[in-house]
Amino acid sequence: MVNFDLICGSKSAKSVSLSFRIPYYTQWGHSLLVCGSHPLLGSWNVKKGFLLSPHHQGDELIWHGNIGVPHGFGCEYSYYVVDDYKNVVRWEAGKRRKLTLPEGLQDGEIVELHDLWQTGSDGLPFRSAFKDVIFRKTWSLNIERPLGVIQSKLDEKDAVIVHFKICCPNVEEETSQIYVIGSSMKLGKWKVQDGLKLKYAGESIWEADCLMRREDFPIKYKYSKYGKAGNFSLEIGPNRELLVDFSASQPSQPQYIILSDGMMREMPWRGAGVAIPMFSVRSEADLGAGEFLDLKLLVDWAAESGFHLVQLLPINDTSVHKMWWDSYPYSSLSVFALHPLYLRVQALSASIPEEIKLEIQRAKEQLDGKDVDYEATMAAKFSIAKKIFDLERDSILNSSSFHEFFSENEDWLKPYAAFCFLRDFFETSDHSQWGRFSVYSKDKLEKLVSKESIHYDIICFHYYIQFHLHLQLAEAAEYARMKGVVLKGDLPIGVDRNSVDTWVSPNLFRMNTSTGAPPDYFDKNGQNWGFPTYNWEEMSKDNYAWWRARLTQMAKYFSAYRIDHILGFFRIWELPEHAMTGLVGKFRPSIPLSQEELEREGIWDFDRLSRPYIRQEFLQEKFGASWTVMASNFLNEFQKQRYEFKDECNTEKKIDSKLKSCLEKSLLLEGEDNIRRNLFDLLQNIVLIRDPEDARKFYPRFNLEDTSSFQDLDDHSKNVLRRLYYDYYFHRQESLWRENALKTLPVLLNSSDMLACGEDLGLIPSCVHPVMQELGLIGLRIQRMPSEPGLEFGIPSQYPYMTVCAPSCHDCSTLRAWWEEDEERRCRYFKTIVGSDRSPPCQCVPEITYFILQRHVEAPSMWAIFPLQDLLALKEEYTARPAAEETINDPTNPKHYWRYRVHVTLESLLNDKELKTTIKDLVRGSGRSYPRSEEVKNQMGGEKGAAPARQQISNGQDKISSTTQLTGLPKKDTVAVV
């Protein structure tokens, strides 16, 4: 809030001139407009907003405009880019600006606002990851009133009161003073001790007023931090400048200039983190899988290794099938409930009977295997938890803490508990099989969960489990915050078809469709995740309340999150519900090819193009001598040597069912997988996909040129369809997809103050990165999946700042496995990235791992986040396990068992000072931030046997030297962050 509280006693003004001024480059046909809460600025109706005019000033395009306002005028306002019809093209990010004019203004006086466009990234320091964790203050700043200016100075001729205003969120106790210094005597002539000291005004804003005379202009200045010990740091970048024209040709000079100078320009903050699924963590206390309370140990290890972040996969309940299929963490049973897999049963009560303690110990020993035994672990935890629940049911359910939890969560907790009961009662999560409970209603729910219900005890057990999961995760989350470590969650793009959410709100989903991804790096045949797509139109009616509730719930535990498949908020790859693979889909939303459009181009045989093109010779090629058997079971000959699928097997799911039936009757001799793949190839041999809801609309099949259906067309048809294909996938949708993302993503971002990162891998439309940049969303860069065309391997040193960089992720093989998979690729990498013509080692030895990790940690990316498996590869003793066993997911297998467990306990890692030192040296040597409390602890001797900071850096240099000898690269000095 700008409020000078300057002078009093002057005569009241009838009208004051308010002048807006902001530099911003626009495209042709676009203009800048200011809109605000006051009727003079449109009352937040952009169509009635105040249009600004452009003029060039040096290299800048300045938008400006003057408007008469009454004395005492105040409002909130924001800037918008609009087209010629005042339709909003984009708007600035961040909070609305607040303005209150200074008191005592004279009639006709001018107040000039010098603003800067607020970008999405400007707001990142105010996200909880920074505000509440990394920049968390254990001390307080006192809010002071901005400096006043006395009455007499206003009467001076050719003088201007300049109000300096800067945002500086990262202020440490020892440097808690902000100054502005510059060329004017009032600004100290560049001497910080003589500069203008700013006052803290709250919300990380520092302000001060200064009377400037004609001879002071033009002013060059910068902001600086000044420490109590005399040390100071000046902001980076060129000098800021303020020019006021006092010449006779400019008779109307401003009396007040409000300089909203945005963010203090400091070196971009960079940090590092570790990524590991919750279930993969191993500790001495866990039972069969990693547990929420293990996060405290993981946070300790992360902080001592120099990491500011711990990243997890989704942790919501996925217990749809009550078998190992539920190990897939992205198929939520409920987007609000936590997964019972992560419950620590020992922490359920302080007075567990001895026989139950013995049962827990036996279960721990039985389930301490190489991998997660999902079903056995879930069974053991539920069995033990039920026994403890029976002992303390009343004391817990009557406690004030439980009542508080229940009242805050009952909107989702009641339906979740009821769903779990009905799933178990009917032995299926398919709620269409639940008789009178198939259709959800609040009345039925309330009867089912009422205290008078005979099933109330079972319902309460599910409440009890969720209550303790909440307590345990909240405890770990608070511990991470206190340690300066960001806990980063994962927001799945979909929910299971048979979930609480689709039962309670089926109108929010397109239940006859399935979500997936087109062919990409992960799978050349595309992916079919099985989730129903979203009904965005229905969701928009309550301003996406379901999404807002999801993010609010996540923010209780996490201070950052990953948006899974962020491309789905621009457009989603939609498949029919009867599909099993991900190849024959279409984007939603998208502009289809109309029948009229195709006919104008000379395309007319739509049945030929949209139905499977099957000739007898194709059958002979695929099935050899048994082609007649295949044809008789699955196909009809509708023309000579031309075939079509029978009605009972004309979809992928029907083929799969018929194939199983034939195999049971021993009608087929070949292997099931091979037959299925060949039949699917025939079914997918189309060029156009006809819209099931409008037969006159078509979508080009992905990679249509690879089909024999396309190859058998005449040259004219090929050329037309090839051109329309590239138009559909790479041109005509861009504006639509941008508009779609700008409807949904801001709602997510504004639903919480968590830091948001988007997983933007795959087939990326050109509109994606500009929108992410506009909204302040952090992208993802994986070196083996470069987003730049023509590159086989990404170049970390060229990554944009607003990214997370990583050598691998959960959806691909680990660094070690990737290195060993492909010899030719390994040699290309060694030559291209390492710069050596030598033959690379066949295994990813620690020196290679160090080299690759060092390139990532030195990248400009805001975050460098490493899978724990890749970090363990820094030390030979942790590489005894076969590399392929460390892979978390195989995206080509929809029934993959997610069960990887780290083969070393967190306690052992905490005791491994050598590994922690090596990793911390990498982080510090790159100039990245690290949790300082641990550094202070080390310097004070709090960690016995730890090497001094100087020696730790030396050890890092030794590692770099060994890599240099291996690769022939010159040494590169590292610099410690102090």
PDB file of C-alpha atoms in Angstrom, residues 703-837:
ATOM      1  CA  ASN A 703       1.904 -41.264 -37.542  1.00  0.00           C
ATOM      2  CA  LEU A 704      -0.525 -41.948 -40.377  1.00  0.00           C
ATOM      3  CA  GLU A 705       2.309 -42.111 -42.910  1.00  0.00           C
ATOM      4  CA  ASP A 706       3.511 -45.329 -41.252  1.00  0.00           C
ATOM      5  CA  THR A 707       0.304 -47.174 -42.172  1.00  0.00           C
ATOM      6  CA  SER A 708      -0.160 -49.323 -45.290  1.00  0.00           C
ATOM      7  CA  SER A 709      -3.587 -47.692 -45.574  1.00  0.00           C
ATOM      8  CA  PHE A 710      -1.849 -44.386 -46.266  1.00  0.00           C
ATOM      9  CA  GLN A 711       0.876 -45.891 -48.441  1.00  0.00           C
ATOM     10  CA  ASP A 712      -1.700 -47.396 -50.813  1.00  0.00           C
ATOM     11  CA  LEU A 713      -3.313 -44.015 -51.521  1.00  0.00           C
ATOM     12  CA  ASP A 714      -2.744 -41.969 -54.681  1.00  0.00           C
ATOM     13  CA  ASP A 715      -0.138 -39.184 -54.555  1.00  0.00           C
ATOM     14  CA  HIS A 716      -2.716 -36.372 -54.444  1.00  0.00           C
ATOM     15  CA  SER A 717      -4.462 -37.858 -51.401  1.00  0.00           C
ATOM     16  CA  LYS A 718      -1.136 -38.485 -49.708  1.00  0.00           C
ATOM     17  CA  ASN A 719      -0.017 -34.876 -50.171  1.00  0.00           C
ATOM     18  CA  VAL A 720      -3.317 -33.455 -48.931  1.00  0.00           C
ATOM     19  CA  LEU A 721      -3.490 -35.709 -45.898  1.00  0.00           C
ATOM     20  CA  ARG A 722       0.161 -35.158 -45.062  1.00  0.00           C
ATOM     21  CA  ARG A 723      -0.383 -31.385 -45.081  1.00  0.00           C
ATOM     22  CA  LEU A 724      -3.570 -31.603 -43.014  1.00  0.00           C
ATOM     23  CA  TYR A 725      -1.855 -33.939 -40.562  1.00  0.00           C
ATOM     24  CA  TYR A 726       0.886 -31.408 -39.796  1.00  0.00           C
ATOM     25  CA  ASP A 727      -1.666 -28.616 -39.632  1.00  0.00           C
ATOM     26  CA  TYR A 728      -3.765 -30.562 -37.103  1.00  0.00           C
ATOM     27  CA  TYR A 729      -0.901 -31.581 -34.825  1.00  0.00           C
ATOM     28  CA  PHE A 730       1.379 -28.561 -35.045  1.00  0.00           C
ATOM     29  CA  HIS A 731      -0.523 -25.433 -36.115  1.00  0.00           C
ATOM     30  CA  ARG A 732      -4.285 -25.073 -35.985  1.00  0.00           C
ATOM     31  CA  GLN A 733      -4.702 -25.916 -32.294  1.00  0.00           C
ATOM     32  CA  GLU A 734      -2.157 -23.556 -30.723  1.00  0.00           C
ATOM     33  CA  SER A 735      -4.506 -20.662 -29.858  1.00  0.00           C
ATOM     34  CA  LEU A 736      -7.179 -23.043 -28.597  1.00  0.00           C
ATOM     35  CA  TRP A 737      -4.729 -24.934 -26.386  1.00  0.00           C
ATOM     36  CA  ARG A 738      -3.230 -21.747 -25.002  1.00  0.00           C
ATOM     37  CA  GLU A 739      -6.699 -20.443 -24.162  1.00  0.00           C
ATOM     38  CA  ASN A 740      -7.604 -23.754 -22.501  1.00  0.00           C
ATOM     39  CA  ALA A 741      -4.493 -23.740 -20.299  1.00  0.00           C
ATOM     40  CA  LEU A 742      -5.069 -20.138 -19.240  1.00  0.00           C
ATOM     41  CA  LYS A 743      -8.531 -21.097 -18.007  1.00  0.00           C
ATOM     42  CA  THR A 744      -7.380 -23.971 -15.812  1.00  0.00           C
ATOM     43  CA  LEU A 745      -3.756 -23.546 -14.730  1.00  0.00           C
ATOM     44  CA  PRO A 746      -4.219 -20.163 -12.976  1.00  0.00           C
ATOM     45  CA  VAL A 747      -6.929 -21.774 -10.846  1.00  0.00           C
ATOM     46  CA  LEU A 748      -4.466 -24.423  -9.699  1.00  0.00           C
ATOM     47  CA  LEU A 749      -1.741 -21.875  -9.009  1.00  0.00           C
ATOM     48  CA  ASN A 750      -4.066 -19.588  -7.042  1.00  0.00           C
ATOM     49  CA  SER A 751      -5.552 -22.422  -4.967  1.00  0.00           C
ATOM     50  CA  SER A 752      -2.513 -22.616  -2.717  1.00  0.00           C
ATOM     51  CA  ASP A 753       0.840 -20.967  -2.154  1.00  0.00           C
ATOM     52  CA  MET A 754       2.825 -24.096  -3.052  1.00  0.00           C
ATOM     53  CA  LEU A 755       5.609 -23.796  -5.617  1.00  0.00           C
ATOM     54  CA  ALA A 756       4.434 -25.432  -8.858  1.00  0.00           C
ATOM     55  CA  CYS A 757       6.576 -27.381 -11.322  1.00  0.00           C
ATOM     56  CA  GLY A 758       5.187 -28.848 -14.539  1.00  0.00           C
ATOM     57  CA  GLU A 759       6.247 -32.148 -16.118  1.00  0.00           C
ATOM     58  CA  ASP A 760       6.445 -30.945 -19.729  1.00  0.00           C
ATOM     59  CA  LEU A 761       7.935 -33.986 -21.445  1.00  0.00           C
ATOM     60  CA  GLY A 762       6.655 -35.619 -24.633  1.00  0.00           C
ATOM     61  CA  LEU A 763       5.119 -34.046 -27.742  1.00  0.00           C
ATOM     62  CA  ILE A 764       5.205 -30.391 -26.696  1.00  0.00           C
ATOM     63  CA  PRO A 765       2.999 -27.835 -28.517  1.00  0.00           C
ATOM     64  CA  SER A 766       4.728 -24.526 -29.199  1.00  0.00           C
ATOM     65  CA  CYS A 767       2.284 -22.680 -26.908  1.00  0.00           C
ATOM     66  CA  VAL A 768       3.306 -24.635 -23.790  1.00  0.00           C
ATOM     67  CA  HIS A 769       6.593 -23.023 -22.802  1.00  0.00           C
ATOM     68  CA  PRO A 770       5.398 -19.403 -23.302  1.00  0.00           C
ATOM     69  CA  VAL A 771       2.341 -20.084 -21.134  1.00  0.00           C
ATOM     70  CA  MET A 772       4.444 -21.743 -18.441  1.00  0.00           C
ATOM     71  CA  GLN A 773       6.812 -18.785 -18.477  1.00  0.00           C
ATOM     72  CA  GLU A 774       3.901 -16.361 -18.288  1.00  0.00           C
ATOM     73  CA  LEU A 775       2.432 -18.136 -15.266  1.00  0.00           C
ATOM     74  CA  GLY A 776       5.731 -18.684 -13.466  1.00  0.00           C
ATOM     75  CA  LEU A 777       5.628 -22.465 -13.849  1.00  0.00           C
ATOM     76  CA  ILE A 778       8.908 -24.346 -13.613  1.00  0.00           C
ATOM     77  CA  GLY A 779       9.543 -26.897 -16.384  1.00  0.00           C
ATOM     78  CA  LEU A 780      11.495 -30.160 -16.471  1.00  0.00           C
ATOM     79  CA  ARG A 781      14.615 -31.058 -18.437  1.00  0.00           C
ATOM     80  CA  ILE A 782      15.916 -34.628 -18.724  1.00  0.00           C
ATOM     81  CA  GLN A 783      19.209 -34.841 -20.636  1.00  0.00           C
ATOM     82  CA  ARG A 784      18.273 -37.948 -22.613  1.00  0.00           C
ATOM     83  CA  MET A 785      14.947 -36.355 -23.668  1.00  0.00           C
ATOM     84  CA  PRO A 786      15.954 -32.933 -25.036  1.00  0.00           C
ATOM     85  CA  SER A 787      13.191 -30.501 -25.915  1.00  0.00           C
ATOM     86  CA  GLU A 788      15.409 -28.856 -28.535  1.00  0.00           C
ATOM     87  CA  PRO A 789      15.016 -30.309 -32.047  1.00  0.00           C
ATOM     88  CA  GLY A 790      18.010 -32.009 -33.598  1.00  0.00           C
ATOM     89  CA  LEU A 791      19.714 -32.934 -30.330  1.00  0.00           C
ATOM     90  CA  GLU A 792      20.156 -36.452 -29.028  1.00  0.00           C
ATOM     91  CA  PHE A 793      21.333 -35.251 -25.626  1.00  0.00           C
ATOM     92  CA  GLY A 794      20.376 -32.058 -23.839  1.00  0.00           C
ATOM     93  CA  ILE A 795      23.058 -29.587 -22.810  1.00  0.00           C
ATOM     94  CA  PRO A 796      22.563 -28.725 -19.113  1.00  0.00           C
ATOM     95  CA  SER A 797      24.666 -25.558 -19.340  1.00  0.00           C
ATOM     96  CA  GLN A 798      22.069 -24.175 -21.781  1.00  0.00           C
ATOM     97  CA  TYR A 799      18.934 -24.991 -19.780  1.00  0.00           C
ATOM     98  CA  PRO A 800      16.663 -22.027 -18.932  1.00  0.00           C
ATOM     99  CA  TYR A 801      16.586 -20.822 -15.339  1.00  0.00           C
ATOM    100  CA  MET A 802      12.889 -21.677 -14.862  1.00  0.00           C
ATOM    101  CA  THR A 803      13.509 -25.417 -15.011  1.00  0.00           C
ATOM    102  CA  VAL A 804      14.240 -28.478 -12.921  1.00  0.00           C
ATOM    103  CA  CYS A 805      17.091 -30.487 -14.426  1.00  0.00           C
ATOM    104  CA  ALA A 806      17.672 -34.170 -13.738  1.00  0.00           C
ATOM    105  CA  PRO A 807      19.712 -36.986 -15.287  1.00  0.00           C
ATOM    106  CA  SER A 808      16.747 -39.393 -15.057  1.00  0.00           C
ATOM    107  CA  CYS A 809      13.269 -39.747 -13.585  1.00  0.00           C
ATOM    108  CA  HIS A 810      10.911 -42.443 -12.324  1.00  0.00           C
ATOM    109  CA  ASP A 811       9.513 -43.068 -15.827  1.00  0.00           C
ATOM    110  CA  CYS A 812      12.826 -44.133 -17.343  1.00  0.00           C
ATOM    111  CA  SER A 813      15.854 -46.220 -16.470  1.00  0.00           C
ATOM    112  CA  THR A 814      18.318 -44.912 -13.919  1.00  0.00           C
ATOM    113  CA  LEU A 815      21.546 -43.221 -14.972  1.00  0.00           C
ATOM    114  CA  ARG A 816      23.483 -46.420 -14.358  1.00  0.00           C
ATOM    115  CA  ALA A 817      21.035 -48.636 -16.285  1.00  0.00           C
ATOM    116  CA  TRP A 818      20.777 -46.137 -19.162  1.00  0.00           C
ATOM    117  CA  TRP A 819      24.572 -46.090 -19.501  1.00  0.00           C
ATOM    118  CA  GLU A 820      24.734 -49.871 -19.735  1.00  0.00           C
ATOM    119  CA  GLU A 821      21.705 -50.410 -22.035  1.00  0.00           C
ATOM    120  CA  ASP A 822      23.111 -49.280 -25.371  1.00  0.00           C
ATOM    121  CA  GLU A 823      26.809 -49.355 -26.282  1.00  0.00           C
ATOM    122  CA  GLU A 824      26.493 -47.242 -29.447  1.00  0.00           C
ATOM    123  CA  ARG A 825      24.517 -44.551 -27.631  1.00  0.00           C
ATOM    124  CA  ARG A 826      27.023 -44.625 -24.784  1.00  0.00           C
ATOM    125  CA  CYS A 827      29.854 -43.978 -27.242  1.00  0.00           C
ATOM    126  CA  ARG A 828      27.948 -41.103 -28.855  1.00  0.00           C
ATOM    127  CA  TYR A 829      27.339 -39.550 -25.442  1.00  0.00           C
ATOM    128  CA  PHE A 830      30.989 -39.929 -24.490  1.00  0.00           C
ATOM    129  CA  LYS A 831      32.106 -38.192 -27.644  1.00  0.00           C
ATOM    130  CA  THR A 832      29.412 -35.490 -27.768  1.00  0.00           C
ATOM    131  CA  ILE A 833      29.050 -34.545 -24.106  1.00  0.00           C
ATOM    132  CA  VAL A 834      32.275 -35.711 -22.482  1.00  0.00           C
ATOM    133  CA  GLY A 835      34.331 -34.657 -25.512  1.00  0.00           C
ATOM    134  CA  SER A 836      36.473 -37.762 -25.766  1.00  0.00           C
ATOM    135  CA  ASP A 837      37.154 -40.125 -28.676  1.00  0.00           C
TER     136      ASP A 837
END
